[in-house]
Coordinates of C-alpha atoms in Angstrom, one line a residue:
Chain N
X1 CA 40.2 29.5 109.7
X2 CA 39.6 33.3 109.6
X3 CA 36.8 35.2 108.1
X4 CA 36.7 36.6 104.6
X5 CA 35.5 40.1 106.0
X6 CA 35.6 41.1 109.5
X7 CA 34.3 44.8 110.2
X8 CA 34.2 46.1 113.4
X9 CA 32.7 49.0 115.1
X10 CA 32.0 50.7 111.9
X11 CA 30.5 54.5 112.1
X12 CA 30.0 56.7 109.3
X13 CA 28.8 59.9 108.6
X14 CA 27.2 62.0 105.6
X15 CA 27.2 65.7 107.1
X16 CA 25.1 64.9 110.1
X17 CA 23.3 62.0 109.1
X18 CA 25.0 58.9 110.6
X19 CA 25.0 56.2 108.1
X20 CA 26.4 53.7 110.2
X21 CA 26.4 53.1 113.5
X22 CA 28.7 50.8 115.3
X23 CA 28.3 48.2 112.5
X24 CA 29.9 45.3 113.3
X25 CA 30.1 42.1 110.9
X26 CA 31.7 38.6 110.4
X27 CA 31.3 37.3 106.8
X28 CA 32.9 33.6 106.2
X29 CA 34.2 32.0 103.2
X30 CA 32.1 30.6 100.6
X31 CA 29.2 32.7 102.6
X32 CA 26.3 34.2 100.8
X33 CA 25.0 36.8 102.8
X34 CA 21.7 39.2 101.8
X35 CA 21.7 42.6 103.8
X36 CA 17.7 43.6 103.6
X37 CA 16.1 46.7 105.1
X38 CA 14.4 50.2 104.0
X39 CA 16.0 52.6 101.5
X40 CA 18.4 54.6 104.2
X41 CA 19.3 52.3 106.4
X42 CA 22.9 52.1 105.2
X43 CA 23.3 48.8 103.5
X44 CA 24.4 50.1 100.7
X45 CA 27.1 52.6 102.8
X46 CA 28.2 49.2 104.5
X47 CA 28.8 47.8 100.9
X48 CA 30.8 50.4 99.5
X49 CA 32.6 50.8 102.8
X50 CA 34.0 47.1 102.5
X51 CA 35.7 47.8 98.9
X52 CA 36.6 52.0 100.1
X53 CA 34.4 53.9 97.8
X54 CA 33.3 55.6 101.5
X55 CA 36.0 56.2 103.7
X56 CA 35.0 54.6 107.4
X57 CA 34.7 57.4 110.1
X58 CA 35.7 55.1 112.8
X59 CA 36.2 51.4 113.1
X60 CA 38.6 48.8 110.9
X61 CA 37.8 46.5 108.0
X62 CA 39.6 43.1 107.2
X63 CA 39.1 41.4 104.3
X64 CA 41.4 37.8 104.2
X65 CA 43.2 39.2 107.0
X66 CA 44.5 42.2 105.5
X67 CA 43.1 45.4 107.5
X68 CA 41.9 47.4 104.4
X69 CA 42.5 51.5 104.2
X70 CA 45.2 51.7 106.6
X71 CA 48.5 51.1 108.1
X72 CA 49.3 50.2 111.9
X73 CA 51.5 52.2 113.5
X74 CA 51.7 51.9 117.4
X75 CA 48.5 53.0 118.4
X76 CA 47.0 54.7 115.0
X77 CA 45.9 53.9 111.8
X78 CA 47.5 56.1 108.9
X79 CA 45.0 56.4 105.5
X80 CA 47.0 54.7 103.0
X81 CA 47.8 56.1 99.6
X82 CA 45.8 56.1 96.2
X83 CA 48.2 53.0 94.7
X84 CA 47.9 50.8 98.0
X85 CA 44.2 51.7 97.9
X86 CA 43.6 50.6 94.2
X87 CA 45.5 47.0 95.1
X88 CA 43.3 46.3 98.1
X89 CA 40.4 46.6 96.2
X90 CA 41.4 44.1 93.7
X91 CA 40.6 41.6 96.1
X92 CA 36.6 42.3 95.7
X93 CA 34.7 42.9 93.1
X94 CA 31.7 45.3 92.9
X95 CA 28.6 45.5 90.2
X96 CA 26.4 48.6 90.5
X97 CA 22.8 49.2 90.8
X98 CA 22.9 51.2 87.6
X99 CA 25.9 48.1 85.9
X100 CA 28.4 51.1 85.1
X101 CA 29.4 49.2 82.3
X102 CA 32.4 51.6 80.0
X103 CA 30.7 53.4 77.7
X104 CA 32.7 53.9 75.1
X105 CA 33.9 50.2 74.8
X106 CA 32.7 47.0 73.5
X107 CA 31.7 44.2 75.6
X108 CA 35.1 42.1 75.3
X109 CA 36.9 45.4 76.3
X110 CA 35.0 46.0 79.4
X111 CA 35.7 42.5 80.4
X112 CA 39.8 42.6 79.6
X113 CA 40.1 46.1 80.6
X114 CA 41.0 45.4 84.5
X115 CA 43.2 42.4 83.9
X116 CA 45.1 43.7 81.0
X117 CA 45.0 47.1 82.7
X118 CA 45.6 47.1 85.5
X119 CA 47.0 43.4 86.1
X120 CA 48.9 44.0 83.4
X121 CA 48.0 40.1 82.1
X122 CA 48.4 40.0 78.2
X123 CA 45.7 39.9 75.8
X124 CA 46.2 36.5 74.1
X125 CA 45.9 35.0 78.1
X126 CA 42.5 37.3 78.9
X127 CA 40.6 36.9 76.2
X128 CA 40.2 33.4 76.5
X129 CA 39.2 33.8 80.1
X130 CA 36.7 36.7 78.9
X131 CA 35.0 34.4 76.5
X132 CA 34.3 31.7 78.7
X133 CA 33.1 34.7 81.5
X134 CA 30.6 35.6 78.3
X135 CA 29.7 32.0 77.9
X136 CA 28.5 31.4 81.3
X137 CA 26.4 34.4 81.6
X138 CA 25.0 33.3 78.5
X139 CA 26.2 36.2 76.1
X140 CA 28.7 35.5 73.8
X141 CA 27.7 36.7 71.2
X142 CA 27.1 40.2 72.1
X143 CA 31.4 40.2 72.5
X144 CA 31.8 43.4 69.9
X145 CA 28.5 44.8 70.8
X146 CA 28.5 48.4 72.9
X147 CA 26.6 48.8 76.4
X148 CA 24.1 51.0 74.8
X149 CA 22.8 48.5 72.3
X150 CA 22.1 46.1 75.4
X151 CA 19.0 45.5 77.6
X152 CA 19.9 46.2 81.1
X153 CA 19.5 42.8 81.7
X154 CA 22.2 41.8 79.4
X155 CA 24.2 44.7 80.7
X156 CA 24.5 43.6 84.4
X157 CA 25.3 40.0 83.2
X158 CA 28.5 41.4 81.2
X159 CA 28.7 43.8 84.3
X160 CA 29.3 41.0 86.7
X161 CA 31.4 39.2 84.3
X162 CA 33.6 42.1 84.0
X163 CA 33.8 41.9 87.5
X164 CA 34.9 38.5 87.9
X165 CA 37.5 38.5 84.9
X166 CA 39.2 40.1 88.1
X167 CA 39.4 37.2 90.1
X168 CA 38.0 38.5 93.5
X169 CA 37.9 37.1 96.6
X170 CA 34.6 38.3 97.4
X171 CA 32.0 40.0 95.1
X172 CA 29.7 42.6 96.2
X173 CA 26.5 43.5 95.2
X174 CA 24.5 46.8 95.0
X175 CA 20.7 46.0 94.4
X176 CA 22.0 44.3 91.3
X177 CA 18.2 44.0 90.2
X178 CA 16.6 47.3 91.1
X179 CA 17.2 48.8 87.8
X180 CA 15.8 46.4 86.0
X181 CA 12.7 45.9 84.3
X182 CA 10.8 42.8 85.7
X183 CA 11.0 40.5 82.5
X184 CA 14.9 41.4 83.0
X185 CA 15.6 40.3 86.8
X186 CA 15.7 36.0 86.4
X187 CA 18.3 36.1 83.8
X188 CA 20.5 38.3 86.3
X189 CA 19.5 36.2 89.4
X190 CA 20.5 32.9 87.6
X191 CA 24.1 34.4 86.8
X192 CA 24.0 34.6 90.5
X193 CA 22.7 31.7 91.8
X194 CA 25.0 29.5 89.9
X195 CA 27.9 31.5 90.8
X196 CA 27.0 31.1 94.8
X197 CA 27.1 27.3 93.6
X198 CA 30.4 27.7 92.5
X199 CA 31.4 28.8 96.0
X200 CA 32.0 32.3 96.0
X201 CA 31.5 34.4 99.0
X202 CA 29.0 37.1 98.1
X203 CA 27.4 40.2 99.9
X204 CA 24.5 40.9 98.0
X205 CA 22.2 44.0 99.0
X206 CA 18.8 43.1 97.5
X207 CA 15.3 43.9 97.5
X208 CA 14.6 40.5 96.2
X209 CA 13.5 38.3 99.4
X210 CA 12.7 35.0 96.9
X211 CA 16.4 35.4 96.3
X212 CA 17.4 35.7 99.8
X213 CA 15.5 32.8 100.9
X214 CA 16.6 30.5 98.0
X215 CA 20.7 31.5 97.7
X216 CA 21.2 32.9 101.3
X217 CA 23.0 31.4 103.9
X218 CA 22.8 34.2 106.2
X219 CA 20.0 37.1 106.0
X220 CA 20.7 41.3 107.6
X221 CA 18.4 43.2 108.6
X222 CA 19.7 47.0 108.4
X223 CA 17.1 50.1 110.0
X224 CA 18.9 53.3 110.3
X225 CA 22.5 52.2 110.5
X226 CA 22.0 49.3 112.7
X227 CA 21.9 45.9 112.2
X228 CA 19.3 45.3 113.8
X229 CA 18.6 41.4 113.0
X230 CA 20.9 38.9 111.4
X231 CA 20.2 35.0 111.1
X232 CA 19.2 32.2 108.3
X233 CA 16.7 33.6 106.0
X234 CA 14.1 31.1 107.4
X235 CA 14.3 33.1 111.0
X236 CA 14.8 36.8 109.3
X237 CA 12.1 36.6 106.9
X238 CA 10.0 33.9 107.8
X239 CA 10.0 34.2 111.8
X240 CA 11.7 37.6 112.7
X241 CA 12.1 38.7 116.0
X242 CA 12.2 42.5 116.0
X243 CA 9.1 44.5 115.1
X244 CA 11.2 46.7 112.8
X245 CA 11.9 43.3 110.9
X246 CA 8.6 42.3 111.2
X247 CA 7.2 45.8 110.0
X248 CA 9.9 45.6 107.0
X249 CA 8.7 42.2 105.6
X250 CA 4.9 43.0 105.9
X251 CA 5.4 46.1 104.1
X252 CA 7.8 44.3 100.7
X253 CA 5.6 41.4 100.8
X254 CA 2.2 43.3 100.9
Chain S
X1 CA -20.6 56.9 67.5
X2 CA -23.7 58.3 66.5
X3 CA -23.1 61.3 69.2
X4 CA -20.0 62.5 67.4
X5 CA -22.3 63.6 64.8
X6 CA -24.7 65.2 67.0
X7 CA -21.6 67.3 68.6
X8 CA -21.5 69.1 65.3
X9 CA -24.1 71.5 64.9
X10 CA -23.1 73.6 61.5
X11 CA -26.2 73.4 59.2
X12 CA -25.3 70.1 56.8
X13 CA -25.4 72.7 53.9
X14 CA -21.9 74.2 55.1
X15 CA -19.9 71.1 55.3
X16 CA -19.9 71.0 51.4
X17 CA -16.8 73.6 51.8
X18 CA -15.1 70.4 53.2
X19 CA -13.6 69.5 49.4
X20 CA -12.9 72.9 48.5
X21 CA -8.9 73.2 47.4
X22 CA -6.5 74.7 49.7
X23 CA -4.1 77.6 48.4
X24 CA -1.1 78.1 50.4
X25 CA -0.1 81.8 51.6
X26 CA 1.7 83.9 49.9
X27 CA 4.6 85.3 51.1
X28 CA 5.1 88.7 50.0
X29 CA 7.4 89.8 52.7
X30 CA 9.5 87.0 51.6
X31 CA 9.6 87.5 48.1
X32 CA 10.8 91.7 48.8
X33 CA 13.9 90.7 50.7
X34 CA 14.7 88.0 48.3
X35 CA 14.8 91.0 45.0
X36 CA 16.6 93.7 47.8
X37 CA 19.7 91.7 48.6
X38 CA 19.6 89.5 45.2
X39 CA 19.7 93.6 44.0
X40 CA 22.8 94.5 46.5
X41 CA 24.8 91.3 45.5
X42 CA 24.6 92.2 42.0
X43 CA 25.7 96.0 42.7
X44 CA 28.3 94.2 44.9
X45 CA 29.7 91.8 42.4
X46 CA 29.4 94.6 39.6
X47 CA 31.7 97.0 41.6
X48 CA 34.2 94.2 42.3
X49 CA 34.2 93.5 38.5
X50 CA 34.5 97.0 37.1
X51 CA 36.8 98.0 40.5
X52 CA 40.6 98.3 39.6
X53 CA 41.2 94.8 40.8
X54 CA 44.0 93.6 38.7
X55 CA 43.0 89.2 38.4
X56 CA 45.9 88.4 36.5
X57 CA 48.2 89.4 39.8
X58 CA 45.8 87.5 42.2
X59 CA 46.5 84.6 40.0
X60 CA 49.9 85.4 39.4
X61 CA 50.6 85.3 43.4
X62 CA 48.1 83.1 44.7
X63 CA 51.4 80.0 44.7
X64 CA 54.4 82.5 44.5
X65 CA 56.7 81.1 47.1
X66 CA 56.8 83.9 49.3
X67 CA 52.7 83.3 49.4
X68 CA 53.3 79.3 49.9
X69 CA 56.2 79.9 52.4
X70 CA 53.3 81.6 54.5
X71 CA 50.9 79.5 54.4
X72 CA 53.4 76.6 55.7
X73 CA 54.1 79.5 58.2
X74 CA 50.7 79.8 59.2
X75 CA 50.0 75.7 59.1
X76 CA 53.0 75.2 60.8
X77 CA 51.8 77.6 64.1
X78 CA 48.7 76.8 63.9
X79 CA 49.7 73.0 65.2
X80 CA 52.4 73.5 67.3
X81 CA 49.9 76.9 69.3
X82 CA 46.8 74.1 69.4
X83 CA 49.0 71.0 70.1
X84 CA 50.5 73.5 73.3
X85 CA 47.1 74.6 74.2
X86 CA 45.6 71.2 74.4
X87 CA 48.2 70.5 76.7
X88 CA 47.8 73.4 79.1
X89 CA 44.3 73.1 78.6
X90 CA 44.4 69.4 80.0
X91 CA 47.2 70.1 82.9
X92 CA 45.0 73.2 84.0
X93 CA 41.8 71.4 83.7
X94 CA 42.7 68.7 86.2
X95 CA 44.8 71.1 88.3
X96 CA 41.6 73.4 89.0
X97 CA 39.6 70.1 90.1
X98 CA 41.9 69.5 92.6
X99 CA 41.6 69.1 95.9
X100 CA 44.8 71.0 96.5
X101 CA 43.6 74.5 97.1
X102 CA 47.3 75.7 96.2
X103 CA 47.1 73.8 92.5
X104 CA 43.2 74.6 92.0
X105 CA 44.2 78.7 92.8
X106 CA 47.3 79.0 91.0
X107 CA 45.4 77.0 87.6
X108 CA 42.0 79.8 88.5
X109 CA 44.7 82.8 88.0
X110 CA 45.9 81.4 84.9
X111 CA 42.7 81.2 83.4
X112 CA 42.0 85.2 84.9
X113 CA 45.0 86.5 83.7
X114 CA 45.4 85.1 80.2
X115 CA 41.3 85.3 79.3
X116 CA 41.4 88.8 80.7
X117 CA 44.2 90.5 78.2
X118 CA 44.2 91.1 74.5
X119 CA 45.9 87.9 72.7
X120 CA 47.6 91.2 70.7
X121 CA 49.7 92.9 74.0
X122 CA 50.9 89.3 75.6
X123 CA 52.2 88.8 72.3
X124 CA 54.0 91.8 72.3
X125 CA 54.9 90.6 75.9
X126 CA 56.5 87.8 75.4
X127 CA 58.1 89.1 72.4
X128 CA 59.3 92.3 74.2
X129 CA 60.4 90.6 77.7
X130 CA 64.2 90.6 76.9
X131 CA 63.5 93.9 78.1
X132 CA 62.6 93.0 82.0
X133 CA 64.7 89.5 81.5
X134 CA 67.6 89.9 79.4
X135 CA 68.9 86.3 80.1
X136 CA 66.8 83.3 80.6
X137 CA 68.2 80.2 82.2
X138 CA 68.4 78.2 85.5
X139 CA 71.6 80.0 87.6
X140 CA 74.6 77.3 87.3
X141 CA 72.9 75.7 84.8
X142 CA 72.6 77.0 81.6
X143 CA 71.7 80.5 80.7
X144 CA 70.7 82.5 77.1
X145 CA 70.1 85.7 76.3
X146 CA 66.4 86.4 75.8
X147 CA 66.7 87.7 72.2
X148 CA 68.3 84.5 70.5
X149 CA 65.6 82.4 72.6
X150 CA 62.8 84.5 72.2
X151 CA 62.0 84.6 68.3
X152 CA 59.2 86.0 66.3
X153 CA 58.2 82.1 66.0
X154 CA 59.1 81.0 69.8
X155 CA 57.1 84.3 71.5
X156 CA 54.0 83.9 68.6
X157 CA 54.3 80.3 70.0
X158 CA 54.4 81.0 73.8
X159 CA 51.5 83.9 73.1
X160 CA 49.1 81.9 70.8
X161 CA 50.0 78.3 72.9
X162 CA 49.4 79.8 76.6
X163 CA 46.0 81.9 75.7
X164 CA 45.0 79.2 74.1
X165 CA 45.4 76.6 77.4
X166 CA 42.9 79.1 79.3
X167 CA 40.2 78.9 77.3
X168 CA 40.5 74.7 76.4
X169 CA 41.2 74.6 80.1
X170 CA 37.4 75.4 80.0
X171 CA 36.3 73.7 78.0
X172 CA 38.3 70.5 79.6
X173 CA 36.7 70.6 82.7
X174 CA 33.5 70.8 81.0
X175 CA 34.2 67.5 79.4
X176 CA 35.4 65.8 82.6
X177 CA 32.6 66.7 84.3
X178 CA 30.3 65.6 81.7
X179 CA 31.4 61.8 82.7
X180 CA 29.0 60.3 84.8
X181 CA 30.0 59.3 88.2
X182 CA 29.3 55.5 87.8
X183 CA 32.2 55.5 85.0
X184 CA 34.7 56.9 88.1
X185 CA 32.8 54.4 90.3
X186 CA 33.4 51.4 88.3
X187 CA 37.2 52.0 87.5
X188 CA 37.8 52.4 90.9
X189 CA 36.2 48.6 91.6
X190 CA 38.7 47.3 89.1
X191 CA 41.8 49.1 90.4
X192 CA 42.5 51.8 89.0
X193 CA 44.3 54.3 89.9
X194 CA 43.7 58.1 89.0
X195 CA 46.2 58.8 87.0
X196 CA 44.9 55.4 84.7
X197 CA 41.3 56.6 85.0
X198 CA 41.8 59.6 84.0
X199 CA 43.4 57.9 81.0
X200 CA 41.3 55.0 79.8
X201 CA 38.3 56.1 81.4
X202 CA 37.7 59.6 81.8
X203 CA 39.3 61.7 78.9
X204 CA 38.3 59.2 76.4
X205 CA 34.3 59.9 77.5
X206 CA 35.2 63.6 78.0
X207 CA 36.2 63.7 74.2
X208 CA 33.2 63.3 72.6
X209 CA 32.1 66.7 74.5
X210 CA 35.6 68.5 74.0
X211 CA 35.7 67.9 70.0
X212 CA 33.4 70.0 68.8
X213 CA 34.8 73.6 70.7
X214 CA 38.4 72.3 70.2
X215 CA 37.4 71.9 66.5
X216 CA 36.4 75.5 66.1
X217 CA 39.0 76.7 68.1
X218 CA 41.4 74.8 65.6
X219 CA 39.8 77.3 62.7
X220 CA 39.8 80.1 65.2
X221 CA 43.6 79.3 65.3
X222 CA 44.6 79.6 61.8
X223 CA 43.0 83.2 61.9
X224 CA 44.3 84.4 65.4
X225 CA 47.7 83.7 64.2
X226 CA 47.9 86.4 61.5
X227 CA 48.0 88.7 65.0
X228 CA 51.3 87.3 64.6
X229 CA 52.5 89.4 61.7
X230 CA 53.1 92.5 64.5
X231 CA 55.5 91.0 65.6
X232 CA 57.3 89.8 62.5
X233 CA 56.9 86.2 62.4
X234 CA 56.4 85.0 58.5
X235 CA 53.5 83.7 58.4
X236 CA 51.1 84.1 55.2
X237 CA 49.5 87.8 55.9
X238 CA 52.8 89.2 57.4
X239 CA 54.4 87.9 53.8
X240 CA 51.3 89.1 51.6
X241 CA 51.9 92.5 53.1
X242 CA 55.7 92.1 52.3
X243 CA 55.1 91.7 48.9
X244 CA 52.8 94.5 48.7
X245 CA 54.9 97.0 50.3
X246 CA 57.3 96.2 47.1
X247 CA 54.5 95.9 44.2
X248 CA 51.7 98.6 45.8
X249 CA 49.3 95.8 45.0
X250 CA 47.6 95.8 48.4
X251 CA 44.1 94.6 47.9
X252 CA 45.4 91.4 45.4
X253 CA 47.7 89.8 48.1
X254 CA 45.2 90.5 50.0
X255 CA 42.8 88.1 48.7
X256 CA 45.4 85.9 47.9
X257 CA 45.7 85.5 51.5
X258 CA 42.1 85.4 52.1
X259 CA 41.3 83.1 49.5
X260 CA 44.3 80.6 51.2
X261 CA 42.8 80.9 54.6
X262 CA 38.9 80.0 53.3
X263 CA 40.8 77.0 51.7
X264 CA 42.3 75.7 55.2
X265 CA 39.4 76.5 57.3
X266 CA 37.0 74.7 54.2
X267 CA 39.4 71.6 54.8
X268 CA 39.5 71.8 58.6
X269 CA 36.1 72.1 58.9
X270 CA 35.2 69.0 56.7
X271 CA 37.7 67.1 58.9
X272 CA 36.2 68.1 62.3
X273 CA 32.6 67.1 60.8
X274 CA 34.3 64.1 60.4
X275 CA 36.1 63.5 64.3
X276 CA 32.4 64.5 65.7
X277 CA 31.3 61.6 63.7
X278 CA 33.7 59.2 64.5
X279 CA 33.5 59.9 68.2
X280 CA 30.1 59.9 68.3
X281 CA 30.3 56.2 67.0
X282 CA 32.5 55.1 69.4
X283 CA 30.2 56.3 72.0
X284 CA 28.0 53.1 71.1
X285 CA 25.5 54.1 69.2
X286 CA 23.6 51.8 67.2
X287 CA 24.8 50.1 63.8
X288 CA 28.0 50.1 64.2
X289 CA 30.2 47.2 64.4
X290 CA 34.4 48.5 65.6
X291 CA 36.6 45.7 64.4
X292 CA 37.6 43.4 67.7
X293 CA 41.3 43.0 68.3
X294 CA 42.6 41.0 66.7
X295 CA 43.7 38.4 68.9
X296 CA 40.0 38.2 69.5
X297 CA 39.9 36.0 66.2
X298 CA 41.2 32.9 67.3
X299 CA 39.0 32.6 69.8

């Protein structure tokens, strides 16, 4: 069976600054896989390279098979267009550092926004779907409430579950807890930790090693671009190799 | 505690001032410019009174028809000159944020060229350009001549609507880039395209910050279009003057008219505190419960 996301030989620039450097990475299905490593080092570039918010300088990207941004043609890849662009990235689904919950609309419209949107799936259908999404991250009864009224807490839980009323292959994460305040992070961590149960392959940039070593299957260590150490979370953050691993750990655990 | 008293070192005998009443200032400067303008009202208001303003006519035309006709005139422009501009203002907006250096320059001249010339002469443009184009028309398709097309209404129209699109062009942008990033980011995720984003997303956040300079420009609107009685179009001050070139009474109709343009700039700005409110709500702020769809209910 093939990989949910293959990337190979990924490079990306900002300017000068080379984000990534001839990343390469196999992610299987069902994985859960933590990419850990110092503000910089381009695990979040990685992230939003997989679902095309950054535009890869060099390299290819496969997610189920499908080579994502482009189009073979004998030997070049052509960029493909805003429409194809916005269907390929249905098959992930993304939740933000900062939740980037809408606004200006309630709760239940966040949620049914994308599948009645842009799926164009009726109302009567979602909004069963989006209620059930509320009830397992515990917040139905904030359904009519706006994002401002929330805790941010409450607002990455409707965040992911807006996410997921999408029906992604794969769901991403951008230091999902990082904007949190402390009290805040369990409630968010258990919405994830019981959706891992549930099988879904996850990429989950994270400062949170506890969470690493309990939901991971695979731990990444990222240092300037690189990957510079990938294994079980027992080996990356209990036994790691590399001194730049090493160094990483020591510093977020002292 | 005892050393906060011994930071005080007035004589005990002066703190009996402590319970002494306080007397507020007086503010003489205040109470002067009160009596000199309450002074120059009443010298105003007793010239009006004793001037030779004849009442019984400002009455008498304040809902003749030619007055009324006018003021659906003026109504009437004021929409269709707004409802154009918003549209410009919109297409221009997005067109100088793109990426498409040939789109972005042609919407930048726009904006030069109609913010840089009187509103007055581009209605006298438009109005005049059967001179320079005396037929309008696609070759082979269809063709007019340029007086039946352009009337007092169609160049008032064309002058008040296309000014108008360069300045809410402005104003436009400024609301689109007011929308954070993270919105863009997070359409994006779910699959939207730009065109969609721009319309579930973007312009619905950028609204809140367009309202309030649309809503004056609204009452700016119904003013800027009595430019239009130059060129003859029939709108409410172009009709007072009408009436007084018959009667001689000049300075009635012309209250009349001023009197019916206080009314519809009164109204409209009661209705845009209103729209500021309502978007503001909608914006999430606390208190306020929207009513959920309603197949929401049976769930």
């Amino acid at each position: 069976m093939s990989s949910m996301v293959v990337a190979v030989d990924l490079n990306k620039f900002f300017g000068d600054f080379q984000a990534l450097d001839k990343v390469s990475l196999e992610i299987e299905h069902g994985e859960v896989l933590c990419i850990i490593g110092p503000s910089g080092s381009g695990k979040s570039t990685l992230l939003r390279c997989i679902n095309q918010l950054e535009r890869i300088d060099s390299g290819a990207i496969w997610i189920d098979d499908e080579l994502i941004g482009f189009r073979q043609e004998g030997d070049k890849l052509y960029q493909l267009n805003d429409t194809e662009i916005a269907r390929q990235r249905l098959s992930s689904g993304m939740v933000f550092q900062r939740f980037n919950l809408f606004a200006h609309m309630t709760v239940l419209e966040n949620i049914i926004e994308g599948p009645v949107i842009v799926q164009r799936r009726t109302k009567s259908a979602v909004i069963p779907e989006a209620m059930a999404l509320l009830e397992k991250v515990g917040l139905t009864d904030k359904k009519n409430a706006y994002p401002s009224e929330l805790s941010g807490g409450q607002q990455q839980r409707i965040a992911i579950a807006r996410a997921l009323a999408m029906k992604p292959k794969l769901m991403l994460f951008d230091e999902p807890t990082s904007a949190l305040d402390p009290e805040l992070v369990s409630d968010v961590l258990n919405v994830m930790r019981d959706l891992a149960t549930s099988g879904m392959t996850m990429v989950v940039v994270t400062h949170e090693l506890g969470f690493a070593r309990e939901v991971a299957n695979r731990v990444v260590f990222m240092d300037r671009g690189k990957i510079i150490e990938s294994g079980t979370p027992q080996e990356i953050l209990s036994n790691p190799k590399e001194k730049r691993t090493q160094d990483f750990i020591a510093a977020v655990l002292a | 505690m005892a050393n906060v008293d011994s930071t005080i070192s007035i004589p005990p005998a002066k703190y009996s001032i402590a319970h002494l009443h306080h007397q507020p200032r007086r503010h003489y400067g205040r109470w002067l410019a009160a009596s000199l303008i309450i002074l120059a009202l009443a010298l105003i208001v007793k010239a009006f009174a004793q001037g030779q303003i004849a009442w019984p006519v400002v009455a008498q035309f304040f809902t003749a028809p030619a007055i009324l006709s006018g003021l659906w005139n003026t109504i009437l422009m004021t929409i269709c000159a707004m409802a154009l501009g918003l549209f410009l203002g919109v297409v221009f907006a997005i067109m100088i944020m793109s990426p498409n250096p040939v789109l972005k320059y042609v919407a930048v001249f726009y904006i030069w060229f109609f913010r840089g010339t009187p509103l007055l002469l581009q209605l006298l443009l438009w109005f005049n350009l059967a001179l320079i184009f005396p037929t309008l028309g696609i070759p082979g398709l269809f063709e007019m001549r340029t007086v039946d097309f352009m009337t007092p209404f169609m160049a008032t129209l064309l002058g008040l609507g296309i000014n108008q699109g360069a300045y809410t062009a402005e104003v436009v942008r400024g609301g689109i880039l007011s929308v954070d990033n993270g919105q863009i980011e997070a359409a994006k995720v779910i699959g939207m395209t730009r065109l969609t984003m721009l319309r579930r997303i973007i312009l619905p956040q950028a609204m809140r910050v367009i309202i309030p300079p649309v809503g004056n420009e609204v009452i700016s609107m119904v003013k800027l279009t009595s430019v239009a009685s130059v060129i003859g179009y029939a709108e409410i001050l172009r009709n007072a003057q009408s009436v007084y070139y018959a009667n001689n009474r000049v300075m009635e109709l012309l209250i009349v008219s001023a009197i019916w343009y206080l009314v519809v700039v009164t109204i409209l700005s009661i209705g845009q505190h209103l729209l500021e409110k309502h978007y503001a709500k909608s914006q999430g702020r606390r208190d306020v419960k929207r009513v959920t769809p309603t197949e929401a209910e049976g769930v």
